[in-house]
Amino acid sequence: MADAMLKIDSLIKRFGGLVATDSLSLEVEPGEVHALIGPNGAGKTTLIAQLSGFLRPDAGRIEFAGQDITDLPAAARVRLGLARSFQITSVLRDFTALDNVALAEQARQGHSFRFWRPARADPSLREPARAALREVGLADRADVVAALLSHGEQRQLEVAMALASDPRMLLLDEPMAGMGPEESARMVELLRGLRGRRTMLLVEHDMDAVFALADRITVLVYGRALATGTPAEIRANREVRVAYLGEGDG
Amino acid sequence: MTGMTAPLRTWRGRVAVGLLVMLALLPWYSPWLDAAGIISQRFALTVMTRVVILAIAASSLNLILGYGGMVSFGHAVYIGIGGYTVGILTYHGIGSGFVQFPLAILLSALLALAIGALSLRTRGVYFIMITLAFAQLLYYVAVGLEAYGADDGLTIGRRSDFAGLIPIRGPNKFVAFYLLSFVVLLLVLGLVHRLVNSRFGMALRGTKSNDARMQALGFPTFRYRIVAFAIAGALCGLAGALLANHTEFISPAMMHWTRSGDLIVMVVLGGMGSLLGPVYGAVAFLLLEEFLPAALAMVLTWLHAGLTAVLGAAAAGDLDAWLKMAEYWQIALGTILILVVLYARGGIDGLFGRSRHG
């Protein structure tokens, strides 16, 4: 078996008395779509925050592509190829859709200590940005200010920005959050199109989407991994059914 | 030539070009104003030189406040550093502008780097307070400089010497110094324009819009913010060096916190994050400060005359009592500022039409 793309080893994060991540170990294989499910408060977003460098774990180790990234700042992780999207839509609201993606491309190209040439006239930024917008179906909305895009479109833009950094792995924090059924379906199609080309860790509440997309699923309860397995195994797991699937929208 | 005429296609552009042309031509039409008895040429040039220099300082603040979202409440400290560099060097007999100005810029940049390194790790009110604290610290350092006049300041005997290339000490010194300041303003505006539209500028504006998102995109945002902070400090130090030459005097008051507040008011009044905003702000704020008392007195005199004509002298009362009210002109200034901030989003620049980009 190939080395894991992402390896989480005995990760612990406490907030006061609350243990949000409780000795969690998890491996994501290259190319797989790994879904993370669990009830509210299971520590999913906390985990994403630690993986992307926005929270420092109290103990444990995170390895990405064979490199220890536990203490790396967020921006450095992105440059290694670990990109995230946000649960709460987090585009640059004052910028156009195209500017948003162009900034992601700008970050990918290295440092931005270039002070003179106008960035908006630079085809090496604009062309890849347009391509990423096409990939998520936002080509005709390129010049709209992000704040004026619909919620679903902003979520698509999030994915386009994550894609523009050409990451080896995507951390997707509830990409379908707050979407209507039609928008959700479009997002599932979009992510399905990326499957196999990008490794993904997907946090999602929409069970239909999870079971449609994931190669493997980890169930998180109270900061611990209750079970990891294929969708079929997870569906059949008694413990999981009791703890999670049974009580809700299974 | 479409590039040259592009700004003239919108009202916003026409007003901007109009203002810059008015400023550029001041030395040529101010003699007419003088002859017409409106304002003496020397006074007009003196006032407008100050406006232009503070427009440079406000433009430097606009770079970090308007484009970078950093509310520095200690920006006047760099005016002080620039001014004291010129003053102290002159005091010790080093009068060359080719030494004074680069050193003023360099020292201001270094100070900004140091202040930025400590303050940019904080946000919001904490950032405002820390920048204010550093500025106050340096203010009191200047107050303690007994050798250079302490609280009373230091009179500068001679203006910077540019090897005779820039005649700011000769018989035409008012015109020459005004034009020098105006050219520096144009250069600073040109520089800010290039900066904010470059990759660096896009990164900086991104951190204003959403810093966490920028980090998630892979931007080490602190580095871009601190470099912008240092550039802003350097440009403001340049304004300080000019100001010391203009007044031929330095004192701690140059970097008093109220001066920092004035700079913020100029930027907000003129329009944050618009290139010409700080220029509008400096013109409007300083001219109101200069002429509002006289204008109020004039209006009050008219009102008094009208009331006397309609109701008689007894009802109108004593004119002096009326004119006393003009002493409270700052209330009128404050009211105008509040109205602009509340009702003119985007400041004065916003009144002339919306900008295309945020």
XYZ file of C-alpha atoms in Angstrom:
608
model
C 0.000 0.000 0.000
C 1.197 3.498 -0.833
C 2.147 5.862 1.954
C -0.737 7.853 3.328
C -1.257 11.344 1.936
C -2.356 12.550 5.334
C -1.525 10.832 8.572
C -3.005 11.963 11.862
C -1.438 10.373 14.925
C -2.912 10.560 18.463
C -4.091 14.127 18.000
C -5.452 15.864 21.107
C -7.115 19.276 21.377
C -8.773 20.510 24.566
C -10.845 23.621 25.143
C -10.858 23.962 28.915
C -12.517 20.806 30.182
C -13.874 19.836 26.781
C -11.822 17.392 24.752
C -12.663 18.323 21.172
C -10.128 15.959 19.611
C -9.471 12.899 21.729
C -6.370 10.885 20.725
C -7.562 10.775 17.166
C -5.625 8.764 14.594
C -6.604 8.686 10.965
C -5.031 8.081 7.582
C -6.146 9.388 4.207
C -4.776 7.506 1.193
C -3.634 9.296 -1.972
C -6.506 9.794 -4.390
C -9.258 8.789 -2.034
C -12.289 10.765 -0.993
C -12.399 10.352 2.735
C -15.545 11.595 4.431
C -15.766 12.660 8.039
C -19.208 12.434 9.569
C -20.523 12.759 13.070
C -23.131 14.577 15.122
C -22.828 18.281 15.885
C -20.047 18.918 18.353
C -18.156 15.790 17.340
C -15.104 17.918 16.629
C -15.144 17.878 12.826
C -14.475 21.547 12.241
C -11.932 21.591 15.078
C -10.085 18.819 13.308
C -10.123 20.670 9.976
C -8.823 23.765 11.747
C -5.902 21.771 13.166
C -5.156 20.161 9.831
C -5.133 23.493 8.024
C -3.051 25.229 10.687
C -5.638 27.562 12.206
C -5.551 25.736 15.557
C -2.543 24.257 17.269
C -3.125 20.746 18.684
C -2.185 20.150 22.318
C -0.538 16.849 21.505
C -0.087 14.450 18.618
C 1.304 14.702 15.156
C 0.073 15.558 11.664
C 1.978 14.329 8.643
C 1.243 15.447 5.101
C 2.924 13.687 2.172
C 5.521 12.290 4.530
C 6.350 15.620 6.138
C 5.582 16.638 9.715
C 3.365 19.713 9.433
C 2.145 19.840 13.052
C 3.835 23.184 13.712
C 3.640 24.748 10.242
C 1.596 27.934 9.826
C -1.491 27.857 7.629
C 0.022 29.554 4.612
C 2.994 27.173 4.538
C 0.650 24.164 4.493
C -1.142 25.544 1.454
C 2.157 25.888 -0.333
C 2.828 22.217 0.387
C -0.437 21.434 -1.379
C -2.987 21.168 1.426
C -5.866 23.551 0.671
C -9.094 24.061 2.558
C -12.525 25.452 1.955
C -14.558 26.936 4.769
C -17.777 25.783 6.392
C -19.019 29.326 6.649
C -18.741 30.828 3.216
C -15.535 32.766 3.312
C -14.819 34.322 -0.035
C -13.367 37.822 -0.343
C -16.674 39.629 -0.545
C -15.370 42.938 -1.958
C -13.597 41.216 -4.847
C -15.086 39.859 -8.045
C -15.302 36.108 -8.499
C -12.413 36.293 -10.952
C -10.299 38.369 -8.526
C -10.948 35.804 -5.807
C -9.644 32.938 -7.894
C -6.811 35.034 -9.339
C -5.614 35.657 -5.793
C -5.574 31.921 -5.167
C -3.505 31.495 -8.324
C -1.256 34.351 -7.217
C -0.616 32.551 -3.926
C 0.241 29.359 -5.783
C 2.815 31.133 -7.944
C 4.895 32.027 -4.906
C 5.477 35.241 -3.042
C 3.610 38.401 -3.988
C 6.359 40.915 -3.324
C 5.897 42.312 -6.812
C 5.117 45.945 -6.483
C 4.851 47.442 -9.933
C 2.962 45.587 -12.669
C -0.825 45.651 -12.465
C -2.038 42.239 -11.297
C -5.427 42.540 -12.973
C -3.763 42.791 -16.380
C -1.550 39.738 -15.859
C -2.676 36.837 -18.078
C -0.632 34.372 -16.028
C -3.099 35.078 -13.194
C -6.293 35.731 -15.131
C -6.183 32.739 -17.495
C -5.830 29.978 -14.853
C -8.438 31.803 -12.766
C -10.894 31.771 -15.658
C -10.184 28.087 -16.185
C -10.921 27.300 -12.530
C -14.178 29.266 -12.733
C -15.145 27.264 -15.830
C -14.361 24.037 -13.963
C -16.906 24.881 -11.262
C -19.441 26.378 -13.682
C -19.039 30.030 -12.780
C -17.458 31.269 -16.019
C -20.294 33.668 -16.804
C -20.212 35.151 -13.281
C -16.519 36.031 -13.375
C -16.954 39.802 -13.071
C -19.642 39.775 -10.390
C -18.585 40.991 -6.947
C -18.549 37.950 -4.669
C -20.935 39.522 -2.155
C -23.598 39.616 -4.890
C -23.293 35.933 -5.814
C -25.961 33.539 -4.554
C -25.082 31.325 -1.619
C -24.615 28.299 -3.860
C -22.431 30.272 -6.225
C -20.262 31.445 -3.348
C -19.774 27.825 -2.310
C -18.769 26.975 -5.892
C -16.382 29.897 -5.803
C -14.882 28.492 -2.589
C -14.108 25.265 -4.425
C -12.706 27.149 -7.420
C -10.350 29.013 -5.072
C -9.237 25.790 -3.425
C -8.686 24.266 -6.879
C -6.733 27.237 -8.186
C -3.983 26.613 -5.669
C -3.643 23.257 -7.462
C -3.559 21.339 -4.196
C -2.573 17.732 -3.740
C -5.275 17.464 -1.140
C -8.472 19.363 -0.435
C -9.989 19.816 3.008
C -13.648 20.513 2.355
C -15.562 21.753 5.379
C -19.245 21.229 4.649
C -19.237 22.339 1.024
C -23.007 21.756 0.852
C -23.853 23.745 3.986
C -26.973 25.823 3.544
C -27.565 24.726 -0.025
C -30.876 23.904 -1.624
C -31.312 20.423 -3.179
C -30.547 21.676 -6.669
C -27.381 23.463 -5.614
C -26.330 20.434 -3.574
C -26.755 18.174 -6.561
C -24.605 20.495 -8.659
C -21.904 20.503 -5.971
C -21.951 16.688 -5.752
C -21.459 16.547 -9.521
C -18.623 19.042 -9.237
C -16.862 17.054 -6.514
C -17.512 13.773 -8.347
C -15.682 15.285 -11.309
C -12.638 15.906 -9.112
C -12.656 12.415 -7.673
C -9.535 10.392 -8.402
C -7.653 13.548 -9.428
C -7.496 15.060 -5.955
C -7.311 13.562 -2.522
C -10.157 14.943 -0.443
C -11.126 15.004 3.188
C -14.783 15.884 3.176
C -16.730 16.997 6.234
C -20.398 16.917 5.387
C -23.803 16.591 7.003
C -25.598 15.654 3.813
C -25.566 11.830 4.069
C -26.719 11.293 0.497
C -23.767 13.336 -0.687
C -21.349 11.516 1.605
C -22.441 8.091 0.538
C -22.406 9.140 -3.117
C -18.873 10.538 -3.008
C -16.813 8.869 -0.324
C -14.429 5.974 -0.824
C -14.081 5.635 2.926
C -15.903 7.188 5.831
C -14.753 7.919 9.361
C -17.399 8.446 12.015
C -16.372 10.953 14.649
C -18.111 11.035 18.042
C -16.886 13.189 20.925
C -13.571 13.752 19.209
C -12.834 10.040 18.709
C -12.971 7.919 15.588
C -15.815 5.502 16.267
C -15.328 3.600 13.027
C -13.636 3.854 9.644
C -14.687 1.896 6.575
C -16.291 1.838 3.164
C -19.788 3.310 2.871
C -21.225 -0.207 2.943
C -19.300 -1.115 6.088
C -20.332 2.081 7.815
C -23.952 1.543 6.874
C -23.772 -1.943 8.350
C -21.938 -0.938 11.539
C -24.237 -1.382 14.529
C -22.358 1.024 16.774
C -22.522 3.737 14.146
C -26.220 3.187 13.601
C -26.878 3.585 17.288
C -24.552 6.531 17.813
C -25.341 8.488 14.750
C -27.163 7.220 11.707
C -30.071 5.772 13.609
C -30.940 8.898 15.496
C -30.960 11.239 12.514
C -31.220 11.396 8.786
C -29.689 7.955 8.013
C -3.874 58.280 -26.468
C -6.900 56.514 -25.007
C -4.907 55.777 -21.873
C -4.368 59.472 -21.235
C -8.010 60.465 -21.657
C -9.512 57.476 -19.842
C -9.981 59.310 -16.501
C -12.015 62.021 -18.245
C -14.799 59.593 -19.128
C -16.311 59.550 -15.630
C -17.275 62.406 -13.328
C -15.075 60.869 -10.707
C -12.087 61.074 -13.022
C -12.904 64.589 -14.206
C -13.126 65.890 -10.643
C -9.828 64.217 -9.766
C -8.028 65.640 -12.789
C -9.664 69.025 -12.187
C -8.415 69.151 -8.599
C -4.868 68.163 -9.566
C -4.809 70.788 -12.334
C -6.090 73.434 -9.906
C -3.327 72.500 -7.462
C -0.663 72.417 -10.179
C -1.561 75.883 -11.506
C -1.894 77.610 -8.122
C 1.397 79.546 -8.416
C 0.164 81.013 -11.708
C -3.330 82.107 -10.725
C -2.643 83.013 -7.097
C -1.264 86.475 -8.159
C -4.693 87.205 -9.693
C -6.411 86.239 -6.439
C -3.964 88.538 -4.683
C -4.660 91.395 -7.101
C -8.406 90.878 -6.706
C -7.970 91.241 -2.951
C -9.316 87.746 -2.233
C -6.245 86.265 -0.614
C -2.588 87.205 -0.560
C -0.417 85.043 -2.767
C 1.995 84.269 0.004
C -0.789 83.179 2.348
C -2.435 81.077 -0.359
C 0.840 79.312 -1.131
C 1.624 78.787 2.550
C -1.786 77.285 3.289
C -1.797 75.120 0.192
C 1.761 73.874 0.754
C 0.606 72.601 4.125
C -2.452 71.010 2.466
C -0.287 69.265 -0.133
C 2.208 67.975 2.454
C -0.528 66.603 4.697
C -2.167 65.091 1.609
C 1.070 63.107 1.198
C 0.876 61.991 4.828
C -2.817 61.110 4.466
C -2.084 59.171 1.250
C 0.496 57.130 3.111
C -2.058 56.383 5.821
C -4.591 55.514 3.129
C -2.258 52.785 1.895
C -2.566 50.884 5.175
C -5.940 52.168 6.412
C -7.894 52.361 3.171
C -6.332 49.455 1.320
C -5.015 47.362 4.192
C -7.668 47.918 6.867
C -5.048 48.850 9.475
C -6.356 51.659 11.656
C -3.048 53.121 12.763
C -3.770 55.733 15.403
C -0.164 56.810 15.576
C 0.638 57.729 12.030
C 1.750 61.290 12.843
C 4.745 59.796 14.639
C 6.424 59.382 11.235
C 5.803 63.044 10.447
C 7.690 63.688 13.661
C 10.549 61.337 12.782
C 10.891 62.905 9.317
C 10.750 66.395 10.783
C 13.191 65.712 13.604
C 15.632 64.056 11.201
C 15.754 67.249 9.139
C 15.796 69.494 12.208
C 18.492 67.644 14.125
C 20.756 67.224 11.090
C 20.450 70.916 10.261
C 21.185 71.781 13.893
C 24.416 69.827 13.619
C 25.350 71.493 10.366
C 24.345 68.760 7.954
C 22.112 70.756 5.639
C 22.115 68.659 2.498
C 18.667 67.509 1.461
C 20.311 64.584 -0.285
C 21.316 63.321 3.162
C 18.338 64.555 5.162
C 15.498 63.256 3.007
C 16.763 59.694 2.412
C 17.616 59.399 6.101
C 14.179 60.725 7.137
C 12.560 58.119 4.871
C 14.826 55.304 6.053
C 14.411 56.020 9.763
C 10.634 56.253 9.392
C 10.568 52.934 7.550
C 12.674 51.273 10.240
C 10.505 52.667 13.019
C 7.400 51.476 11.173
C 8.955 48.023 10.854
C 9.561 47.911 14.584
C 6.114 49.237 15.523
C 4.485 46.983 12.934
C 6.328 43.903 14.152
C 4.829 44.407 17.603
C 1.402 45.820 16.773
C 0.358 43.885 13.670
C -0.062 40.704 15.700
C -3.113 42.318 17.260
C -6.429 43.297 15.745
C -9.162 45.866 16.091
C -9.149 48.067 19.159
C -5.906 46.508 20.430
C -4.125 47.502 17.246
C -5.458 51.050 17.501
C -4.345 51.281 21.133
C -0.873 49.837 20.556
C -0.106 52.130 17.621
C -1.333 55.037 19.737
C 0.848 53.919 22.643
C 4.002 53.788 20.506
C 3.259 57.207 19.060
C 2.779 58.640 22.552
C 6.006 57.013 23.662
C 7.944 58.782 20.915
C 6.050 61.985 21.551
C 7.331 61.992 25.121
C 10.816 61.099 23.934
C 10.696 64.250 21.775
C 9.369 66.254 24.718
C 12.396 65.043 26.675
C 14.946 66.090 24.063
C 16.295 69.085 25.970
C 19.096 69.602 23.455
C 16.555 70.131 20.674
C 14.149 72.409 22.466
C 12.116 69.804 24.341
C 8.500 70.934 24.530
C 9.156 74.246 22.796
C 10.629 72.705 19.687
C 13.479 73.865 17.556
C 13.625 76.563 14.912
C 15.408 75.413 11.771
C 17.680 78.154 10.485
C 17.965 76.951 6.915
C 15.896 74.846 4.607
C 17.360 71.667 3.146
C 20.031 72.318 0.574
C 19.577 70.480 -2.717
C 22.890 71.715 -4.143
C 21.049 74.610 -5.680
C 19.018 72.290 -7.918
C 15.737 73.034 -6.145
C 15.515 76.759 -5.281
C 13.505 76.390 -2.075
C 15.716 78.898 -0.238
C 15.893 81.683 -2.795
C 13.673 84.680 -3.524
C 11.017 82.441 -5.089
C 11.046 80.041 -2.215
C 7.283 80.006 -1.645
C 6.515 79.055 -5.230
C 9.464 76.678 -5.495
C 8.668 74.886 -2.270
C 4.981 74.603 -3.137
C 5.850 73.080 -6.504
C 8.366 70.711 -4.927
C 5.731 69.500 -2.475
C 3.165 69.132 -5.243
C 5.537 67.097 -7.415
C 6.275 64.849 -4.421
C 2.523 64.411 -3.914
C 2.127 63.392 -7.569
C 4.990 60.904 -7.239
C 3.528 59.458 -4.046
C 0.075 59.132 -5.648
C 1.663 57.431 -8.648
C 3.538 55.054 -6.373
C 0.440 54.218 -4.311
C -1.501 53.638 -7.526
C 1.072 51.163 -8.803
C 1.386 49.491 -5.412
C -2.289 48.871 -4.751
C -2.857 47.421 -8.212
C 0.200 45.180 -8.170
C 0.284 41.629 -6.878
C 1.443 43.049 -3.594
C -1.506 45.420 -3.524
C -4.011 42.675 -4.315
C -2.585 40.600 -1.464
C -2.792 43.605 0.860
C -6.394 44.375 -0.104
C -7.244 40.713 0.326
C -6.055 40.818 3.934
C -8.365 43.759 4.539
C -11.289 41.872 3.048
C -10.698 38.526 4.803
C -7.396 37.786 6.469
C -8.175 34.178 7.448
C -9.178 33.365 3.878
C -5.953 34.862 2.571
C -3.959 32.664 4.925
C -5.957 29.657 3.792
C -5.033 30.597 0.222
C -1.376 30.449 1.184
C -0.575 34.106 1.821
C 1.623 34.726 4.881
C -0.483 37.846 5.462
C 1.647 39.283 8.276
C 4.554 39.811 5.882
C 2.457 41.763 3.390
C 0.870 43.852 6.094
C 4.180 44.754 7.717
C 5.810 45.685 4.398
C 2.836 47.938 3.606
C 3.105 49.385 7.105
C 6.798 50.187 6.549
C 6.167 51.743 3.116
C 3.417 53.906 4.635
C 5.777 54.951 7.424
C 8.488 55.832 4.920
C 6.153 57.992 2.805
C 4.833 59.715 5.901
C 8.415 60.390 7.019
C 8.956 62.066 3.664
C 5.935 64.275 4.387
C 7.472 65.082 7.777
C 10.759 66.125 6.184
C 8.817 68.430 3.865
C 6.745 69.821 6.721
C 9.833 70.705 8.757
C 11.169 72.585 5.742
C 7.838 74.295 5.244
C 7.431 75.590 8.789
C 11.208 75.827 9.384
C 10.374 74.555 12.825
C 9.994 71.210 14.585
C 8.288 70.421 17.845
C 6.723 67.404 19.564
C 3.314 68.799 18.567
C 3.985 67.489 15.023
C 3.460 63.969 16.346
C 0.824 64.636 18.967
C -1.941 62.045 18.906
C -4.440 64.650 17.735
C -2.341 65.000 14.560
C -2.716 61.258 14.024
C -6.448 61.720 14.531
C -6.481 64.509 11.932
C -4.842 62.181 9.406
C -7.491 59.512 10.012
C -10.212 62.150 9.604
C -8.686 63.294 6.299
C -8.626 59.733 4.941
C -12.159 58.890 6.082
C -13.530 62.270 4.996
C -11.939 62.037 1.556
C -12.691 58.371 0.961
C -10.853 55.327 2.284
C -9.280 53.114 -0.304
C -9.618 55.628 -3.118
C -6.440 57.039 -4.599
C -7.469 60.696 -4.523
C -9.550 60.413 -1.354
C -6.794 61.592 1.018
C -6.150 64.601 -1.228
C -9.830 65.609 -1.084
C -9.774 64.951 2.634
C -6.685 67.073 3.257
C -8.010 69.931 1.108
C -11.453 69.873 2.719
C -10.308 69.373 6.303
C -7.499 71.928 6.330
C -9.392 74.561 4.378
C -12.393 74.172 6.686
C -10.066 74.477 9.659
C -8.465 77.566 8.135
C -11.478 79.390 6.791
C -14.510 78.108 8.673
C -14.193 80.673 11.509
C -14.096 83.545 9.017
C -16.889 82.031 6.934
C -19.057 81.578 10.020
C -18.401 85.166 11.102
C -19.446 86.330 7.638
C -22.669 84.323 7.719
C -23.444 85.558 11.232
C -22.858 89.163 10.169
C -25.309 88.744 7.284
C -27.864 87.128 9.551
C -27.480 89.946 12.048
C -27.856 92.567 9.343
C -30.965 90.842 8.011
C -32.521 90.554 11.436
C -31.738 94.211 12.174
C -33.414 95.260 8.941
C -36.545 93.204 9.621
C -37.026 93.471 13.394
C -34.930 96.458 14.317
C -31.628 96.815 16.137
C -33.148 96.112 19.561
C -34.424 92.666 18.596
C -31.229 91.688 16.730
C -29.002 92.566 19.653
C -25.298 93.211 19.726
C -23.261 92.023 16.723
C -20.318 91.144 18.952
C -22.459 88.697 20.882
C -23.349 87.076 17.553
C -19.743 86.914 16.429
C -18.814 85.196 19.686
C -20.672 82.197 18.331
C -18.101 81.929 15.527
C -15.576 80.936 18.165
C -17.398 77.637 18.353
C -16.586 76.891 14.719
C -15.228 73.486 15.704
C -18.780 72.398 16.480
C -19.681 73.225 12.888
C -16.610 71.340 11.638
C -17.496 68.335 13.756
C -21.052 68.371 12.446
C -19.857 68.464 8.843
C -17.487 65.533 9.483
C -20.217 63.461 11.131
C -22.637 64.144 8.270
C -20.084 63.099 5.655
C -19.182 59.911 7.516
C -22.846 58.997 8.074
C -24.318 59.928 4.714
C -21.474 59.848 2.228
C -20.213 56.284 2.216
C -16.873 56.418 0.503
C -16.313 59.991 1.668
C -16.002 62.941 -0.674
C -14.679 60.724 -3.463
C -17.834 58.611 -3.151
C -19.951 61.668 -3.967
C -18.543 61.749 -7.489
C -19.678 58.238 -8.421
C -18.753 54.732 -7.424
C -15.399 53.222 -8.087
C -15.336 50.112 -10.227
C -13.445 48.033 -7.745
C -13.906 47.820 -3.991
